[in-house]
Tab-separated table of C-alpha atoms in Angstrom:
chain	number	residue	atom	x	y	z
A	1	UNK	CA	0.000	0.000	0.000
A	2	UNK	CA	1.312	3.402	-0.952
A	3	UNK	CA	0.029	5.370	2.028
A	4	UNK	CA	0.835	8.772	0.507
A	5	UNK	CA	-0.887	8.165	-2.849
A	6	UNK	CA	-3.548	5.899	-1.262
A	7	UNK	CA	-3.045	3.125	-3.800
A	8	UNK	CA	-2.616	-0.645	-3.838
A	9	UNK	CA	0.664	-1.445	-5.583
A	10	UNK	CA	1.386	-4.843	-7.183
A	11	UNK	CA	4.954	-5.737	-8.133
A	12	UNK	CA	6.024	-8.762	-10.164
A	13	UNK	CA	8.790	-10.210	-7.994
A	14	UNK	CA	10.367	-12.284	-10.756
A	15	UNK	CA	10.845	-9.333	-13.141
A	16	UNK	CA	10.927	-6.699	-10.360
A	17	UNK	CA	8.539	-4.522	-12.342
A	18	UNK	CA	5.310	-2.770	-11.489
A	19	UNK	CA	2.272	-4.841	-12.442
A	20	UNK	CA	-0.258	-2.161	-11.537
A	21	UNK	CA	-1.160	0.599	-9.116
A	22	UNK	CA	-4.839	0.757	-8.196
A	23	UNK	CA	-6.495	3.674	-6.383
A	24	UNK	CA	-8.141	2.969	-3.048
A	25	UNK	CA	-11.650	4.534	-3.071
A	26	UNK	CA	-11.592	8.194	-2.082
A	27	UNK	CA	-15.060	7.894	-0.587
A	28	UNK	CA	-15.971	5.351	2.078
A	29	UNK	CA	-19.065	6.054	4.148
A	30	UNK	CA	-19.143	9.695	5.230
A	31	UNK	CA	-15.392	9.913	5.794
A	32	UNK	CA	-13.692	12.837	4.021
A	33	UNK	CA	-11.063	11.711	1.505
A	34	UNK	CA	-8.386	13.592	3.463
A	35	UNK	CA	-9.098	11.429	6.551
A	36	UNK	CA	-8.908	8.010	4.821
A	37	UNK	CA	-5.664	6.294	5.910
A	38	UNK	CA	-4.863	2.941	4.240
A	39	UNK	CA	-2.041	0.710	5.483
A	40	UNK	CA	-2.730	-2.926	6.394
A	41	UNK	CA	-2.778	-5.787	3.911
A	42	UNK	CA	-3.980	-9.357	4.034
A	43	UNK	CA	-4.400	-12.095	1.440
A	44	UNK	CA	-6.372	-15.317	1.370
A	45	UNK	CA	-5.134	-18.407	-0.453
A	46	UNK	CA	-7.935	-17.925	-3.033
A	47	UNK	CA	-6.269	-14.693	-4.212
A	48	UNK	CA	-8.561	-12.223	-2.452
A	49	UNK	CA	-6.663	-9.178	-1.153
A	50	UNK	CA	-7.814	-7.218	1.902
A	51	UNK	CA	-6.824	-3.625	2.691
A	52	UNK	CA	-7.201	-2.013	6.113
A	53	UNK	CA	-8.273	1.629	6.085
A	54	UNK	CA	-8.985	3.983	8.970
A	55	UNK	CA	-11.094	7.109	8.932
A	56	UNK	CA	-8.824	9.216	11.146
A	57	UNK	CA	-11.353	11.871	12.198
A	58	UNK	CA	-8.478	14.348	11.925
A	59	UNK	CA	-10.310	17.055	9.997
A	60	UNK	CA	-13.292	17.246	12.381
A	61	UNK	CA	-11.671	16.021	15.632
A	62	UNK	CA	-14.949	14.150	16.174
A	63	UNK	CA	-14.336	10.814	17.928
A	64	UNK	CA	-17.512	9.351	16.389
A	65	UNK	CA	-15.893	9.694	12.926
A	66	UNK	CA	-12.953	7.402	13.835
A	67	UNK	CA	-13.811	4.161	12.003
A	68	UNK	CA	-12.140	1.074	10.660
A	69	UNK	CA	-12.806	-0.402	7.228
A	70	UNK	CA	-11.599	-3.538	5.497
A	71	UNK	CA	-11.806	-3.531	1.702
A	72	UNK	CA	-11.645	-6.599	-0.540
A	73	UNK	CA	-10.284	-6.864	-4.079
A	74	UNK	CA	-8.367	-9.341	-6.248
A	75	UNK	CA	-4.968	-9.233	-7.907
A	76	UNK	CA	-6.456	-7.971	-11.167
A	77	UNK	CA	-6.091	-4.426	-12.426
A	78	UNK	CA	-9.769	-4.015	-13.279
A	79	UNK	CA	-11.193	-5.534	-10.089
A	80	UNK	CA	-13.176	-3.242	-7.813
A	81	UNK	CA	-12.687	-2.711	-4.085
A	82	UNK	CA	-15.657	-3.344	-1.827
A	83	UNK	CA	-16.087	-2.720	1.901
A	84	UNK	CA	-16.460	-6.055	3.729
A	85	UNK	CA	-16.124	-4.741	7.287
A	86	UNK	CA	-17.035	-1.364	8.758
A	87	UNK	CA	-16.724	-0.680	12.489
A	88	UNK	CA	-16.557	2.170	14.981
A	89	UNK	CA	-13.062	2.256	16.492
A	90	UNK	CA	-13.655	4.060	19.820
A	91	UNK	CA	-16.291	1.650	21.144
A	92	UNK	CA	-14.137	-1.446	20.775
A	93	UNK	CA	-12.179	-0.703	23.954
A	94	UNK	CA	-14.424	0.971	26.481
A	95	UNK	CA	-12.812	1.481	29.843
A	96	UNK	CA	-13.863	-0.853	32.673
A	97	UNK	CA	-12.812	1.682	35.279
A	98	UNK	CA	-11.498	5.183	35.668
A	99	UNK	CA	-8.095	6.772	36.028
A	100	UNK	CA	-7.644	8.276	39.517
A	101	UNK	CA	-7.938	12.066	39.647
A	102	UNK	CA	-8.506	12.274	35.888
A	103	UNK	CA	-11.647	14.087	34.673
A	104	UNK	CA	-11.163	13.287	30.964
A	105	UNK	CA	-13.601	11.001	29.104
A	106	UNK	CA	-12.881	7.271	28.802
A	107	UNK	CA	-11.826	7.356	25.167
A	108	UNK	CA	-8.704	9.349	25.970
A	109	UNK	CA	-7.400	6.441	28.040
A	110	UNK	CA	-9.005	3.307	26.674
A	111	UNK	CA	-10.336	3.830	23.170
A	112	UNK	CA	-9.029	5.273	19.933
A	113	UNK	CA	-9.042	9.011	19.245
A	114	UNK	CA	-9.043	11.305	16.218
A	115	UNK	CA	-5.567	11.757	14.762
A	116	UNK	CA	-3.533	14.765	15.899
A	117	UNK	CA	-0.828	16.324	13.735
A	118	UNK	CA	0.856	18.145	16.609
A	119	UNK	CA	1.883	15.872	19.468
A	120	UNK	CA	1.559	18.756	21.953
A	121	UNK	CA	-2.199	18.770	21.275
A	122	UNK	CA	-2.386	15.284	22.755
A	123	UNK	CA	-0.863	16.115	26.151
A	124	UNK	CA	-2.960	14.562	28.893
A	125	UNK	CA	-1.508	14.499	32.397
A	126	UNK	CA	1.636	16.093	33.837
A	127	UNK	CA	4.568	13.914	32.850
A	128	UNK	CA	2.500	11.226	31.102
A	129	UNK	CA	1.423	11.023	27.495
A	130	UNK	CA	-1.124	8.678	25.981
A	131	UNK	CA	-3.433	9.391	23.086
A	132	UNK	CA	-4.230	6.286	21.026
A	133	UNK	CA	-4.682	6.924	17.286
A	134	UNK	CA	-5.477	3.839	15.174
A	135	UNK	CA	-3.889	2.452	12.025
A	136	UNK	CA	-5.051	-0.923	10.698
A	137	UNK	CA	-1.576	-2.332	10.183
A	138	UNK	CA	-2.185	-5.992	9.327
A	139	UNK	CA	-4.911	-8.431	8.308
A	140	UNK	CA	-4.658	-12.208	8.563
A	141	UNK	CA	-6.999	-15.185	8.474
A	142	UNK	CA	-7.397	-18.432	10.390
A	143	UNK	CA	-10.083	-21.117	10.504
A	144	UNK	CA	-12.337	-18.833	12.545
A	145	UNK	CA	-12.240	-15.649	10.482
A	146	UNK	CA	-10.287	-12.429	10.096
A	147	UNK	CA	-7.674	-11.095	12.512
A	148	UNK	CA	-7.141	-7.331	12.340
A	149	UNK	CA	-3.981	-5.785	13.786
A	150	UNK	CA	-4.455	-2.191	14.938
A	151	UNK	CA	-1.364	-0.138	15.617
A	152	UNK	CA	-1.309	3.025	17.718
A	153	UNK	CA	0.438	5.785	15.749
A	154	UNK	CA	0.957	7.827	18.915
A	155	UNK	CA	4.330	6.203	19.630
A	156	UNK	CA	5.452	7.057	16.089
A	157	UNK	CA	4.951	10.718	16.988
A	158	UNK	CA	6.785	10.741	20.320
A	159	UNK	CA	10.561	10.878	20.883
A	160	UNK	CA	12.596	7.876	21.993
A	161	UNK	CA	12.879	7.110	25.699
A	162	UNK	CA	15.248	9.470	27.488
A	163	UNK	CA	14.921	12.334	24.991
A	164	UNK	CA	12.194	14.097	26.974
A	165	UNK	CA	11.003	13.863	30.551
A	166	UNK	CA	7.777	11.999	29.921
A	167	UNK	CA	6.537	8.495	29.346
A	168	UNK	CA	4.539	7.489	26.342
A	169	UNK	CA	2.222	4.518	26.182
A	170	UNK	CA	1.201	2.928	22.917
A	171	UNK	CA	-2.102	1.051	22.956
A	172	UNK	CA	-2.690	-0.994	19.833
A	173	UNK	CA	-5.165	-3.856	19.623
A	174	UNK	CA	-5.924	-7.163	17.939
A	175	UNK	CA	-9.491	-7.612	16.710
A	176	UNK	CA	-11.330	-10.657	15.408
A	177	UNK	CA	-14.033	-10.479	12.769
A	178	UNK	CA	-16.191	-13.356	11.561
A	179	UNK	CA	-17.766	-13.834	8.161
A	180	UNK	CA	-21.539	-13.451	8.134
A	181	UNK	CA	-23.538	-16.216	6.422
A	182	UNK	CA	-21.185	-16.567	3.428
A	183	UNK	CA	-22.032	-13.014	2.325
A	184	UNK	CA	-18.371	-12.065	2.216
A	185	UNK	CA	-18.896	-9.439	4.933
A	186	UNK	CA	-17.249	-9.582	8.352
A	187	UNK	CA	-18.455	-8.361	11.761
A	188	UNK	CA	-16.372	-7.844	14.884
A	189	UNK	CA	-16.763	-10.395	17.624
A	190	UNK	CA	-18.488	-9.281	20.806
A	191	UNK	CA	-17.440	-10.942	24.086
A	192	UNK	CA	-15.908	-13.837	22.146
A	193	UNK	CA	-18.988	-14.440	19.982
A	194	UNK	CA	-19.657	-13.402	16.381
C-alpha cells in the first residue's frame, strides 16, 4: 500500500517490475477523503486481497468519525474494491474503570481518538502522554475468520525514551471479525462471539 498516494501497488517479484497501481476509493461512508488512511494488507489463499483503512477523524476532531474499514479486491487491475467490514473504532475498547484524579472522558485512556498532527495537542496528564490513534496495520486469516492488527500511531509521533522527561504509552489492539452467512462481509466479535 502506498500510504501517501492511497493506492494498492502490485509488483512482479520475478521481473521486479510494477504490475499495476490501483487507487483505493476516495469515498468510504461519510469519511472525508483527506481522513482516509490505508495501510494494512492481508491475502487469502484464493487470491482475495484485503486492505485495512482507517477514517482518522483528523479534519473534524470528532471521535464518532474514527472508524475502521476492510476492503476486498483481487490481484487484477480491473477488479473493484468493496467494503467487507465497517466498524466504529472508539467503542471497541471501552474502559472498565477510571483513572484516579482524571476528569477526561474514557476514550482518551481506553479507546481510539481522532488523529492529531501536533503531538503537543495530545498532552494529557503532567509527565504522562497517551493518546491512542489507530492504524489498521495488518490483516490475517485463520479457521475462525479475520484477525485485524491495529497499531497506535501515537508512539510514532513521540521521541525515543530518554529524549524528553515523559513516558509514552502505545495502545494498539488485535481484533477478530467473523464472516456473516457466506455473504463475504465480516463483523467484529463481541465478548468472544460473532
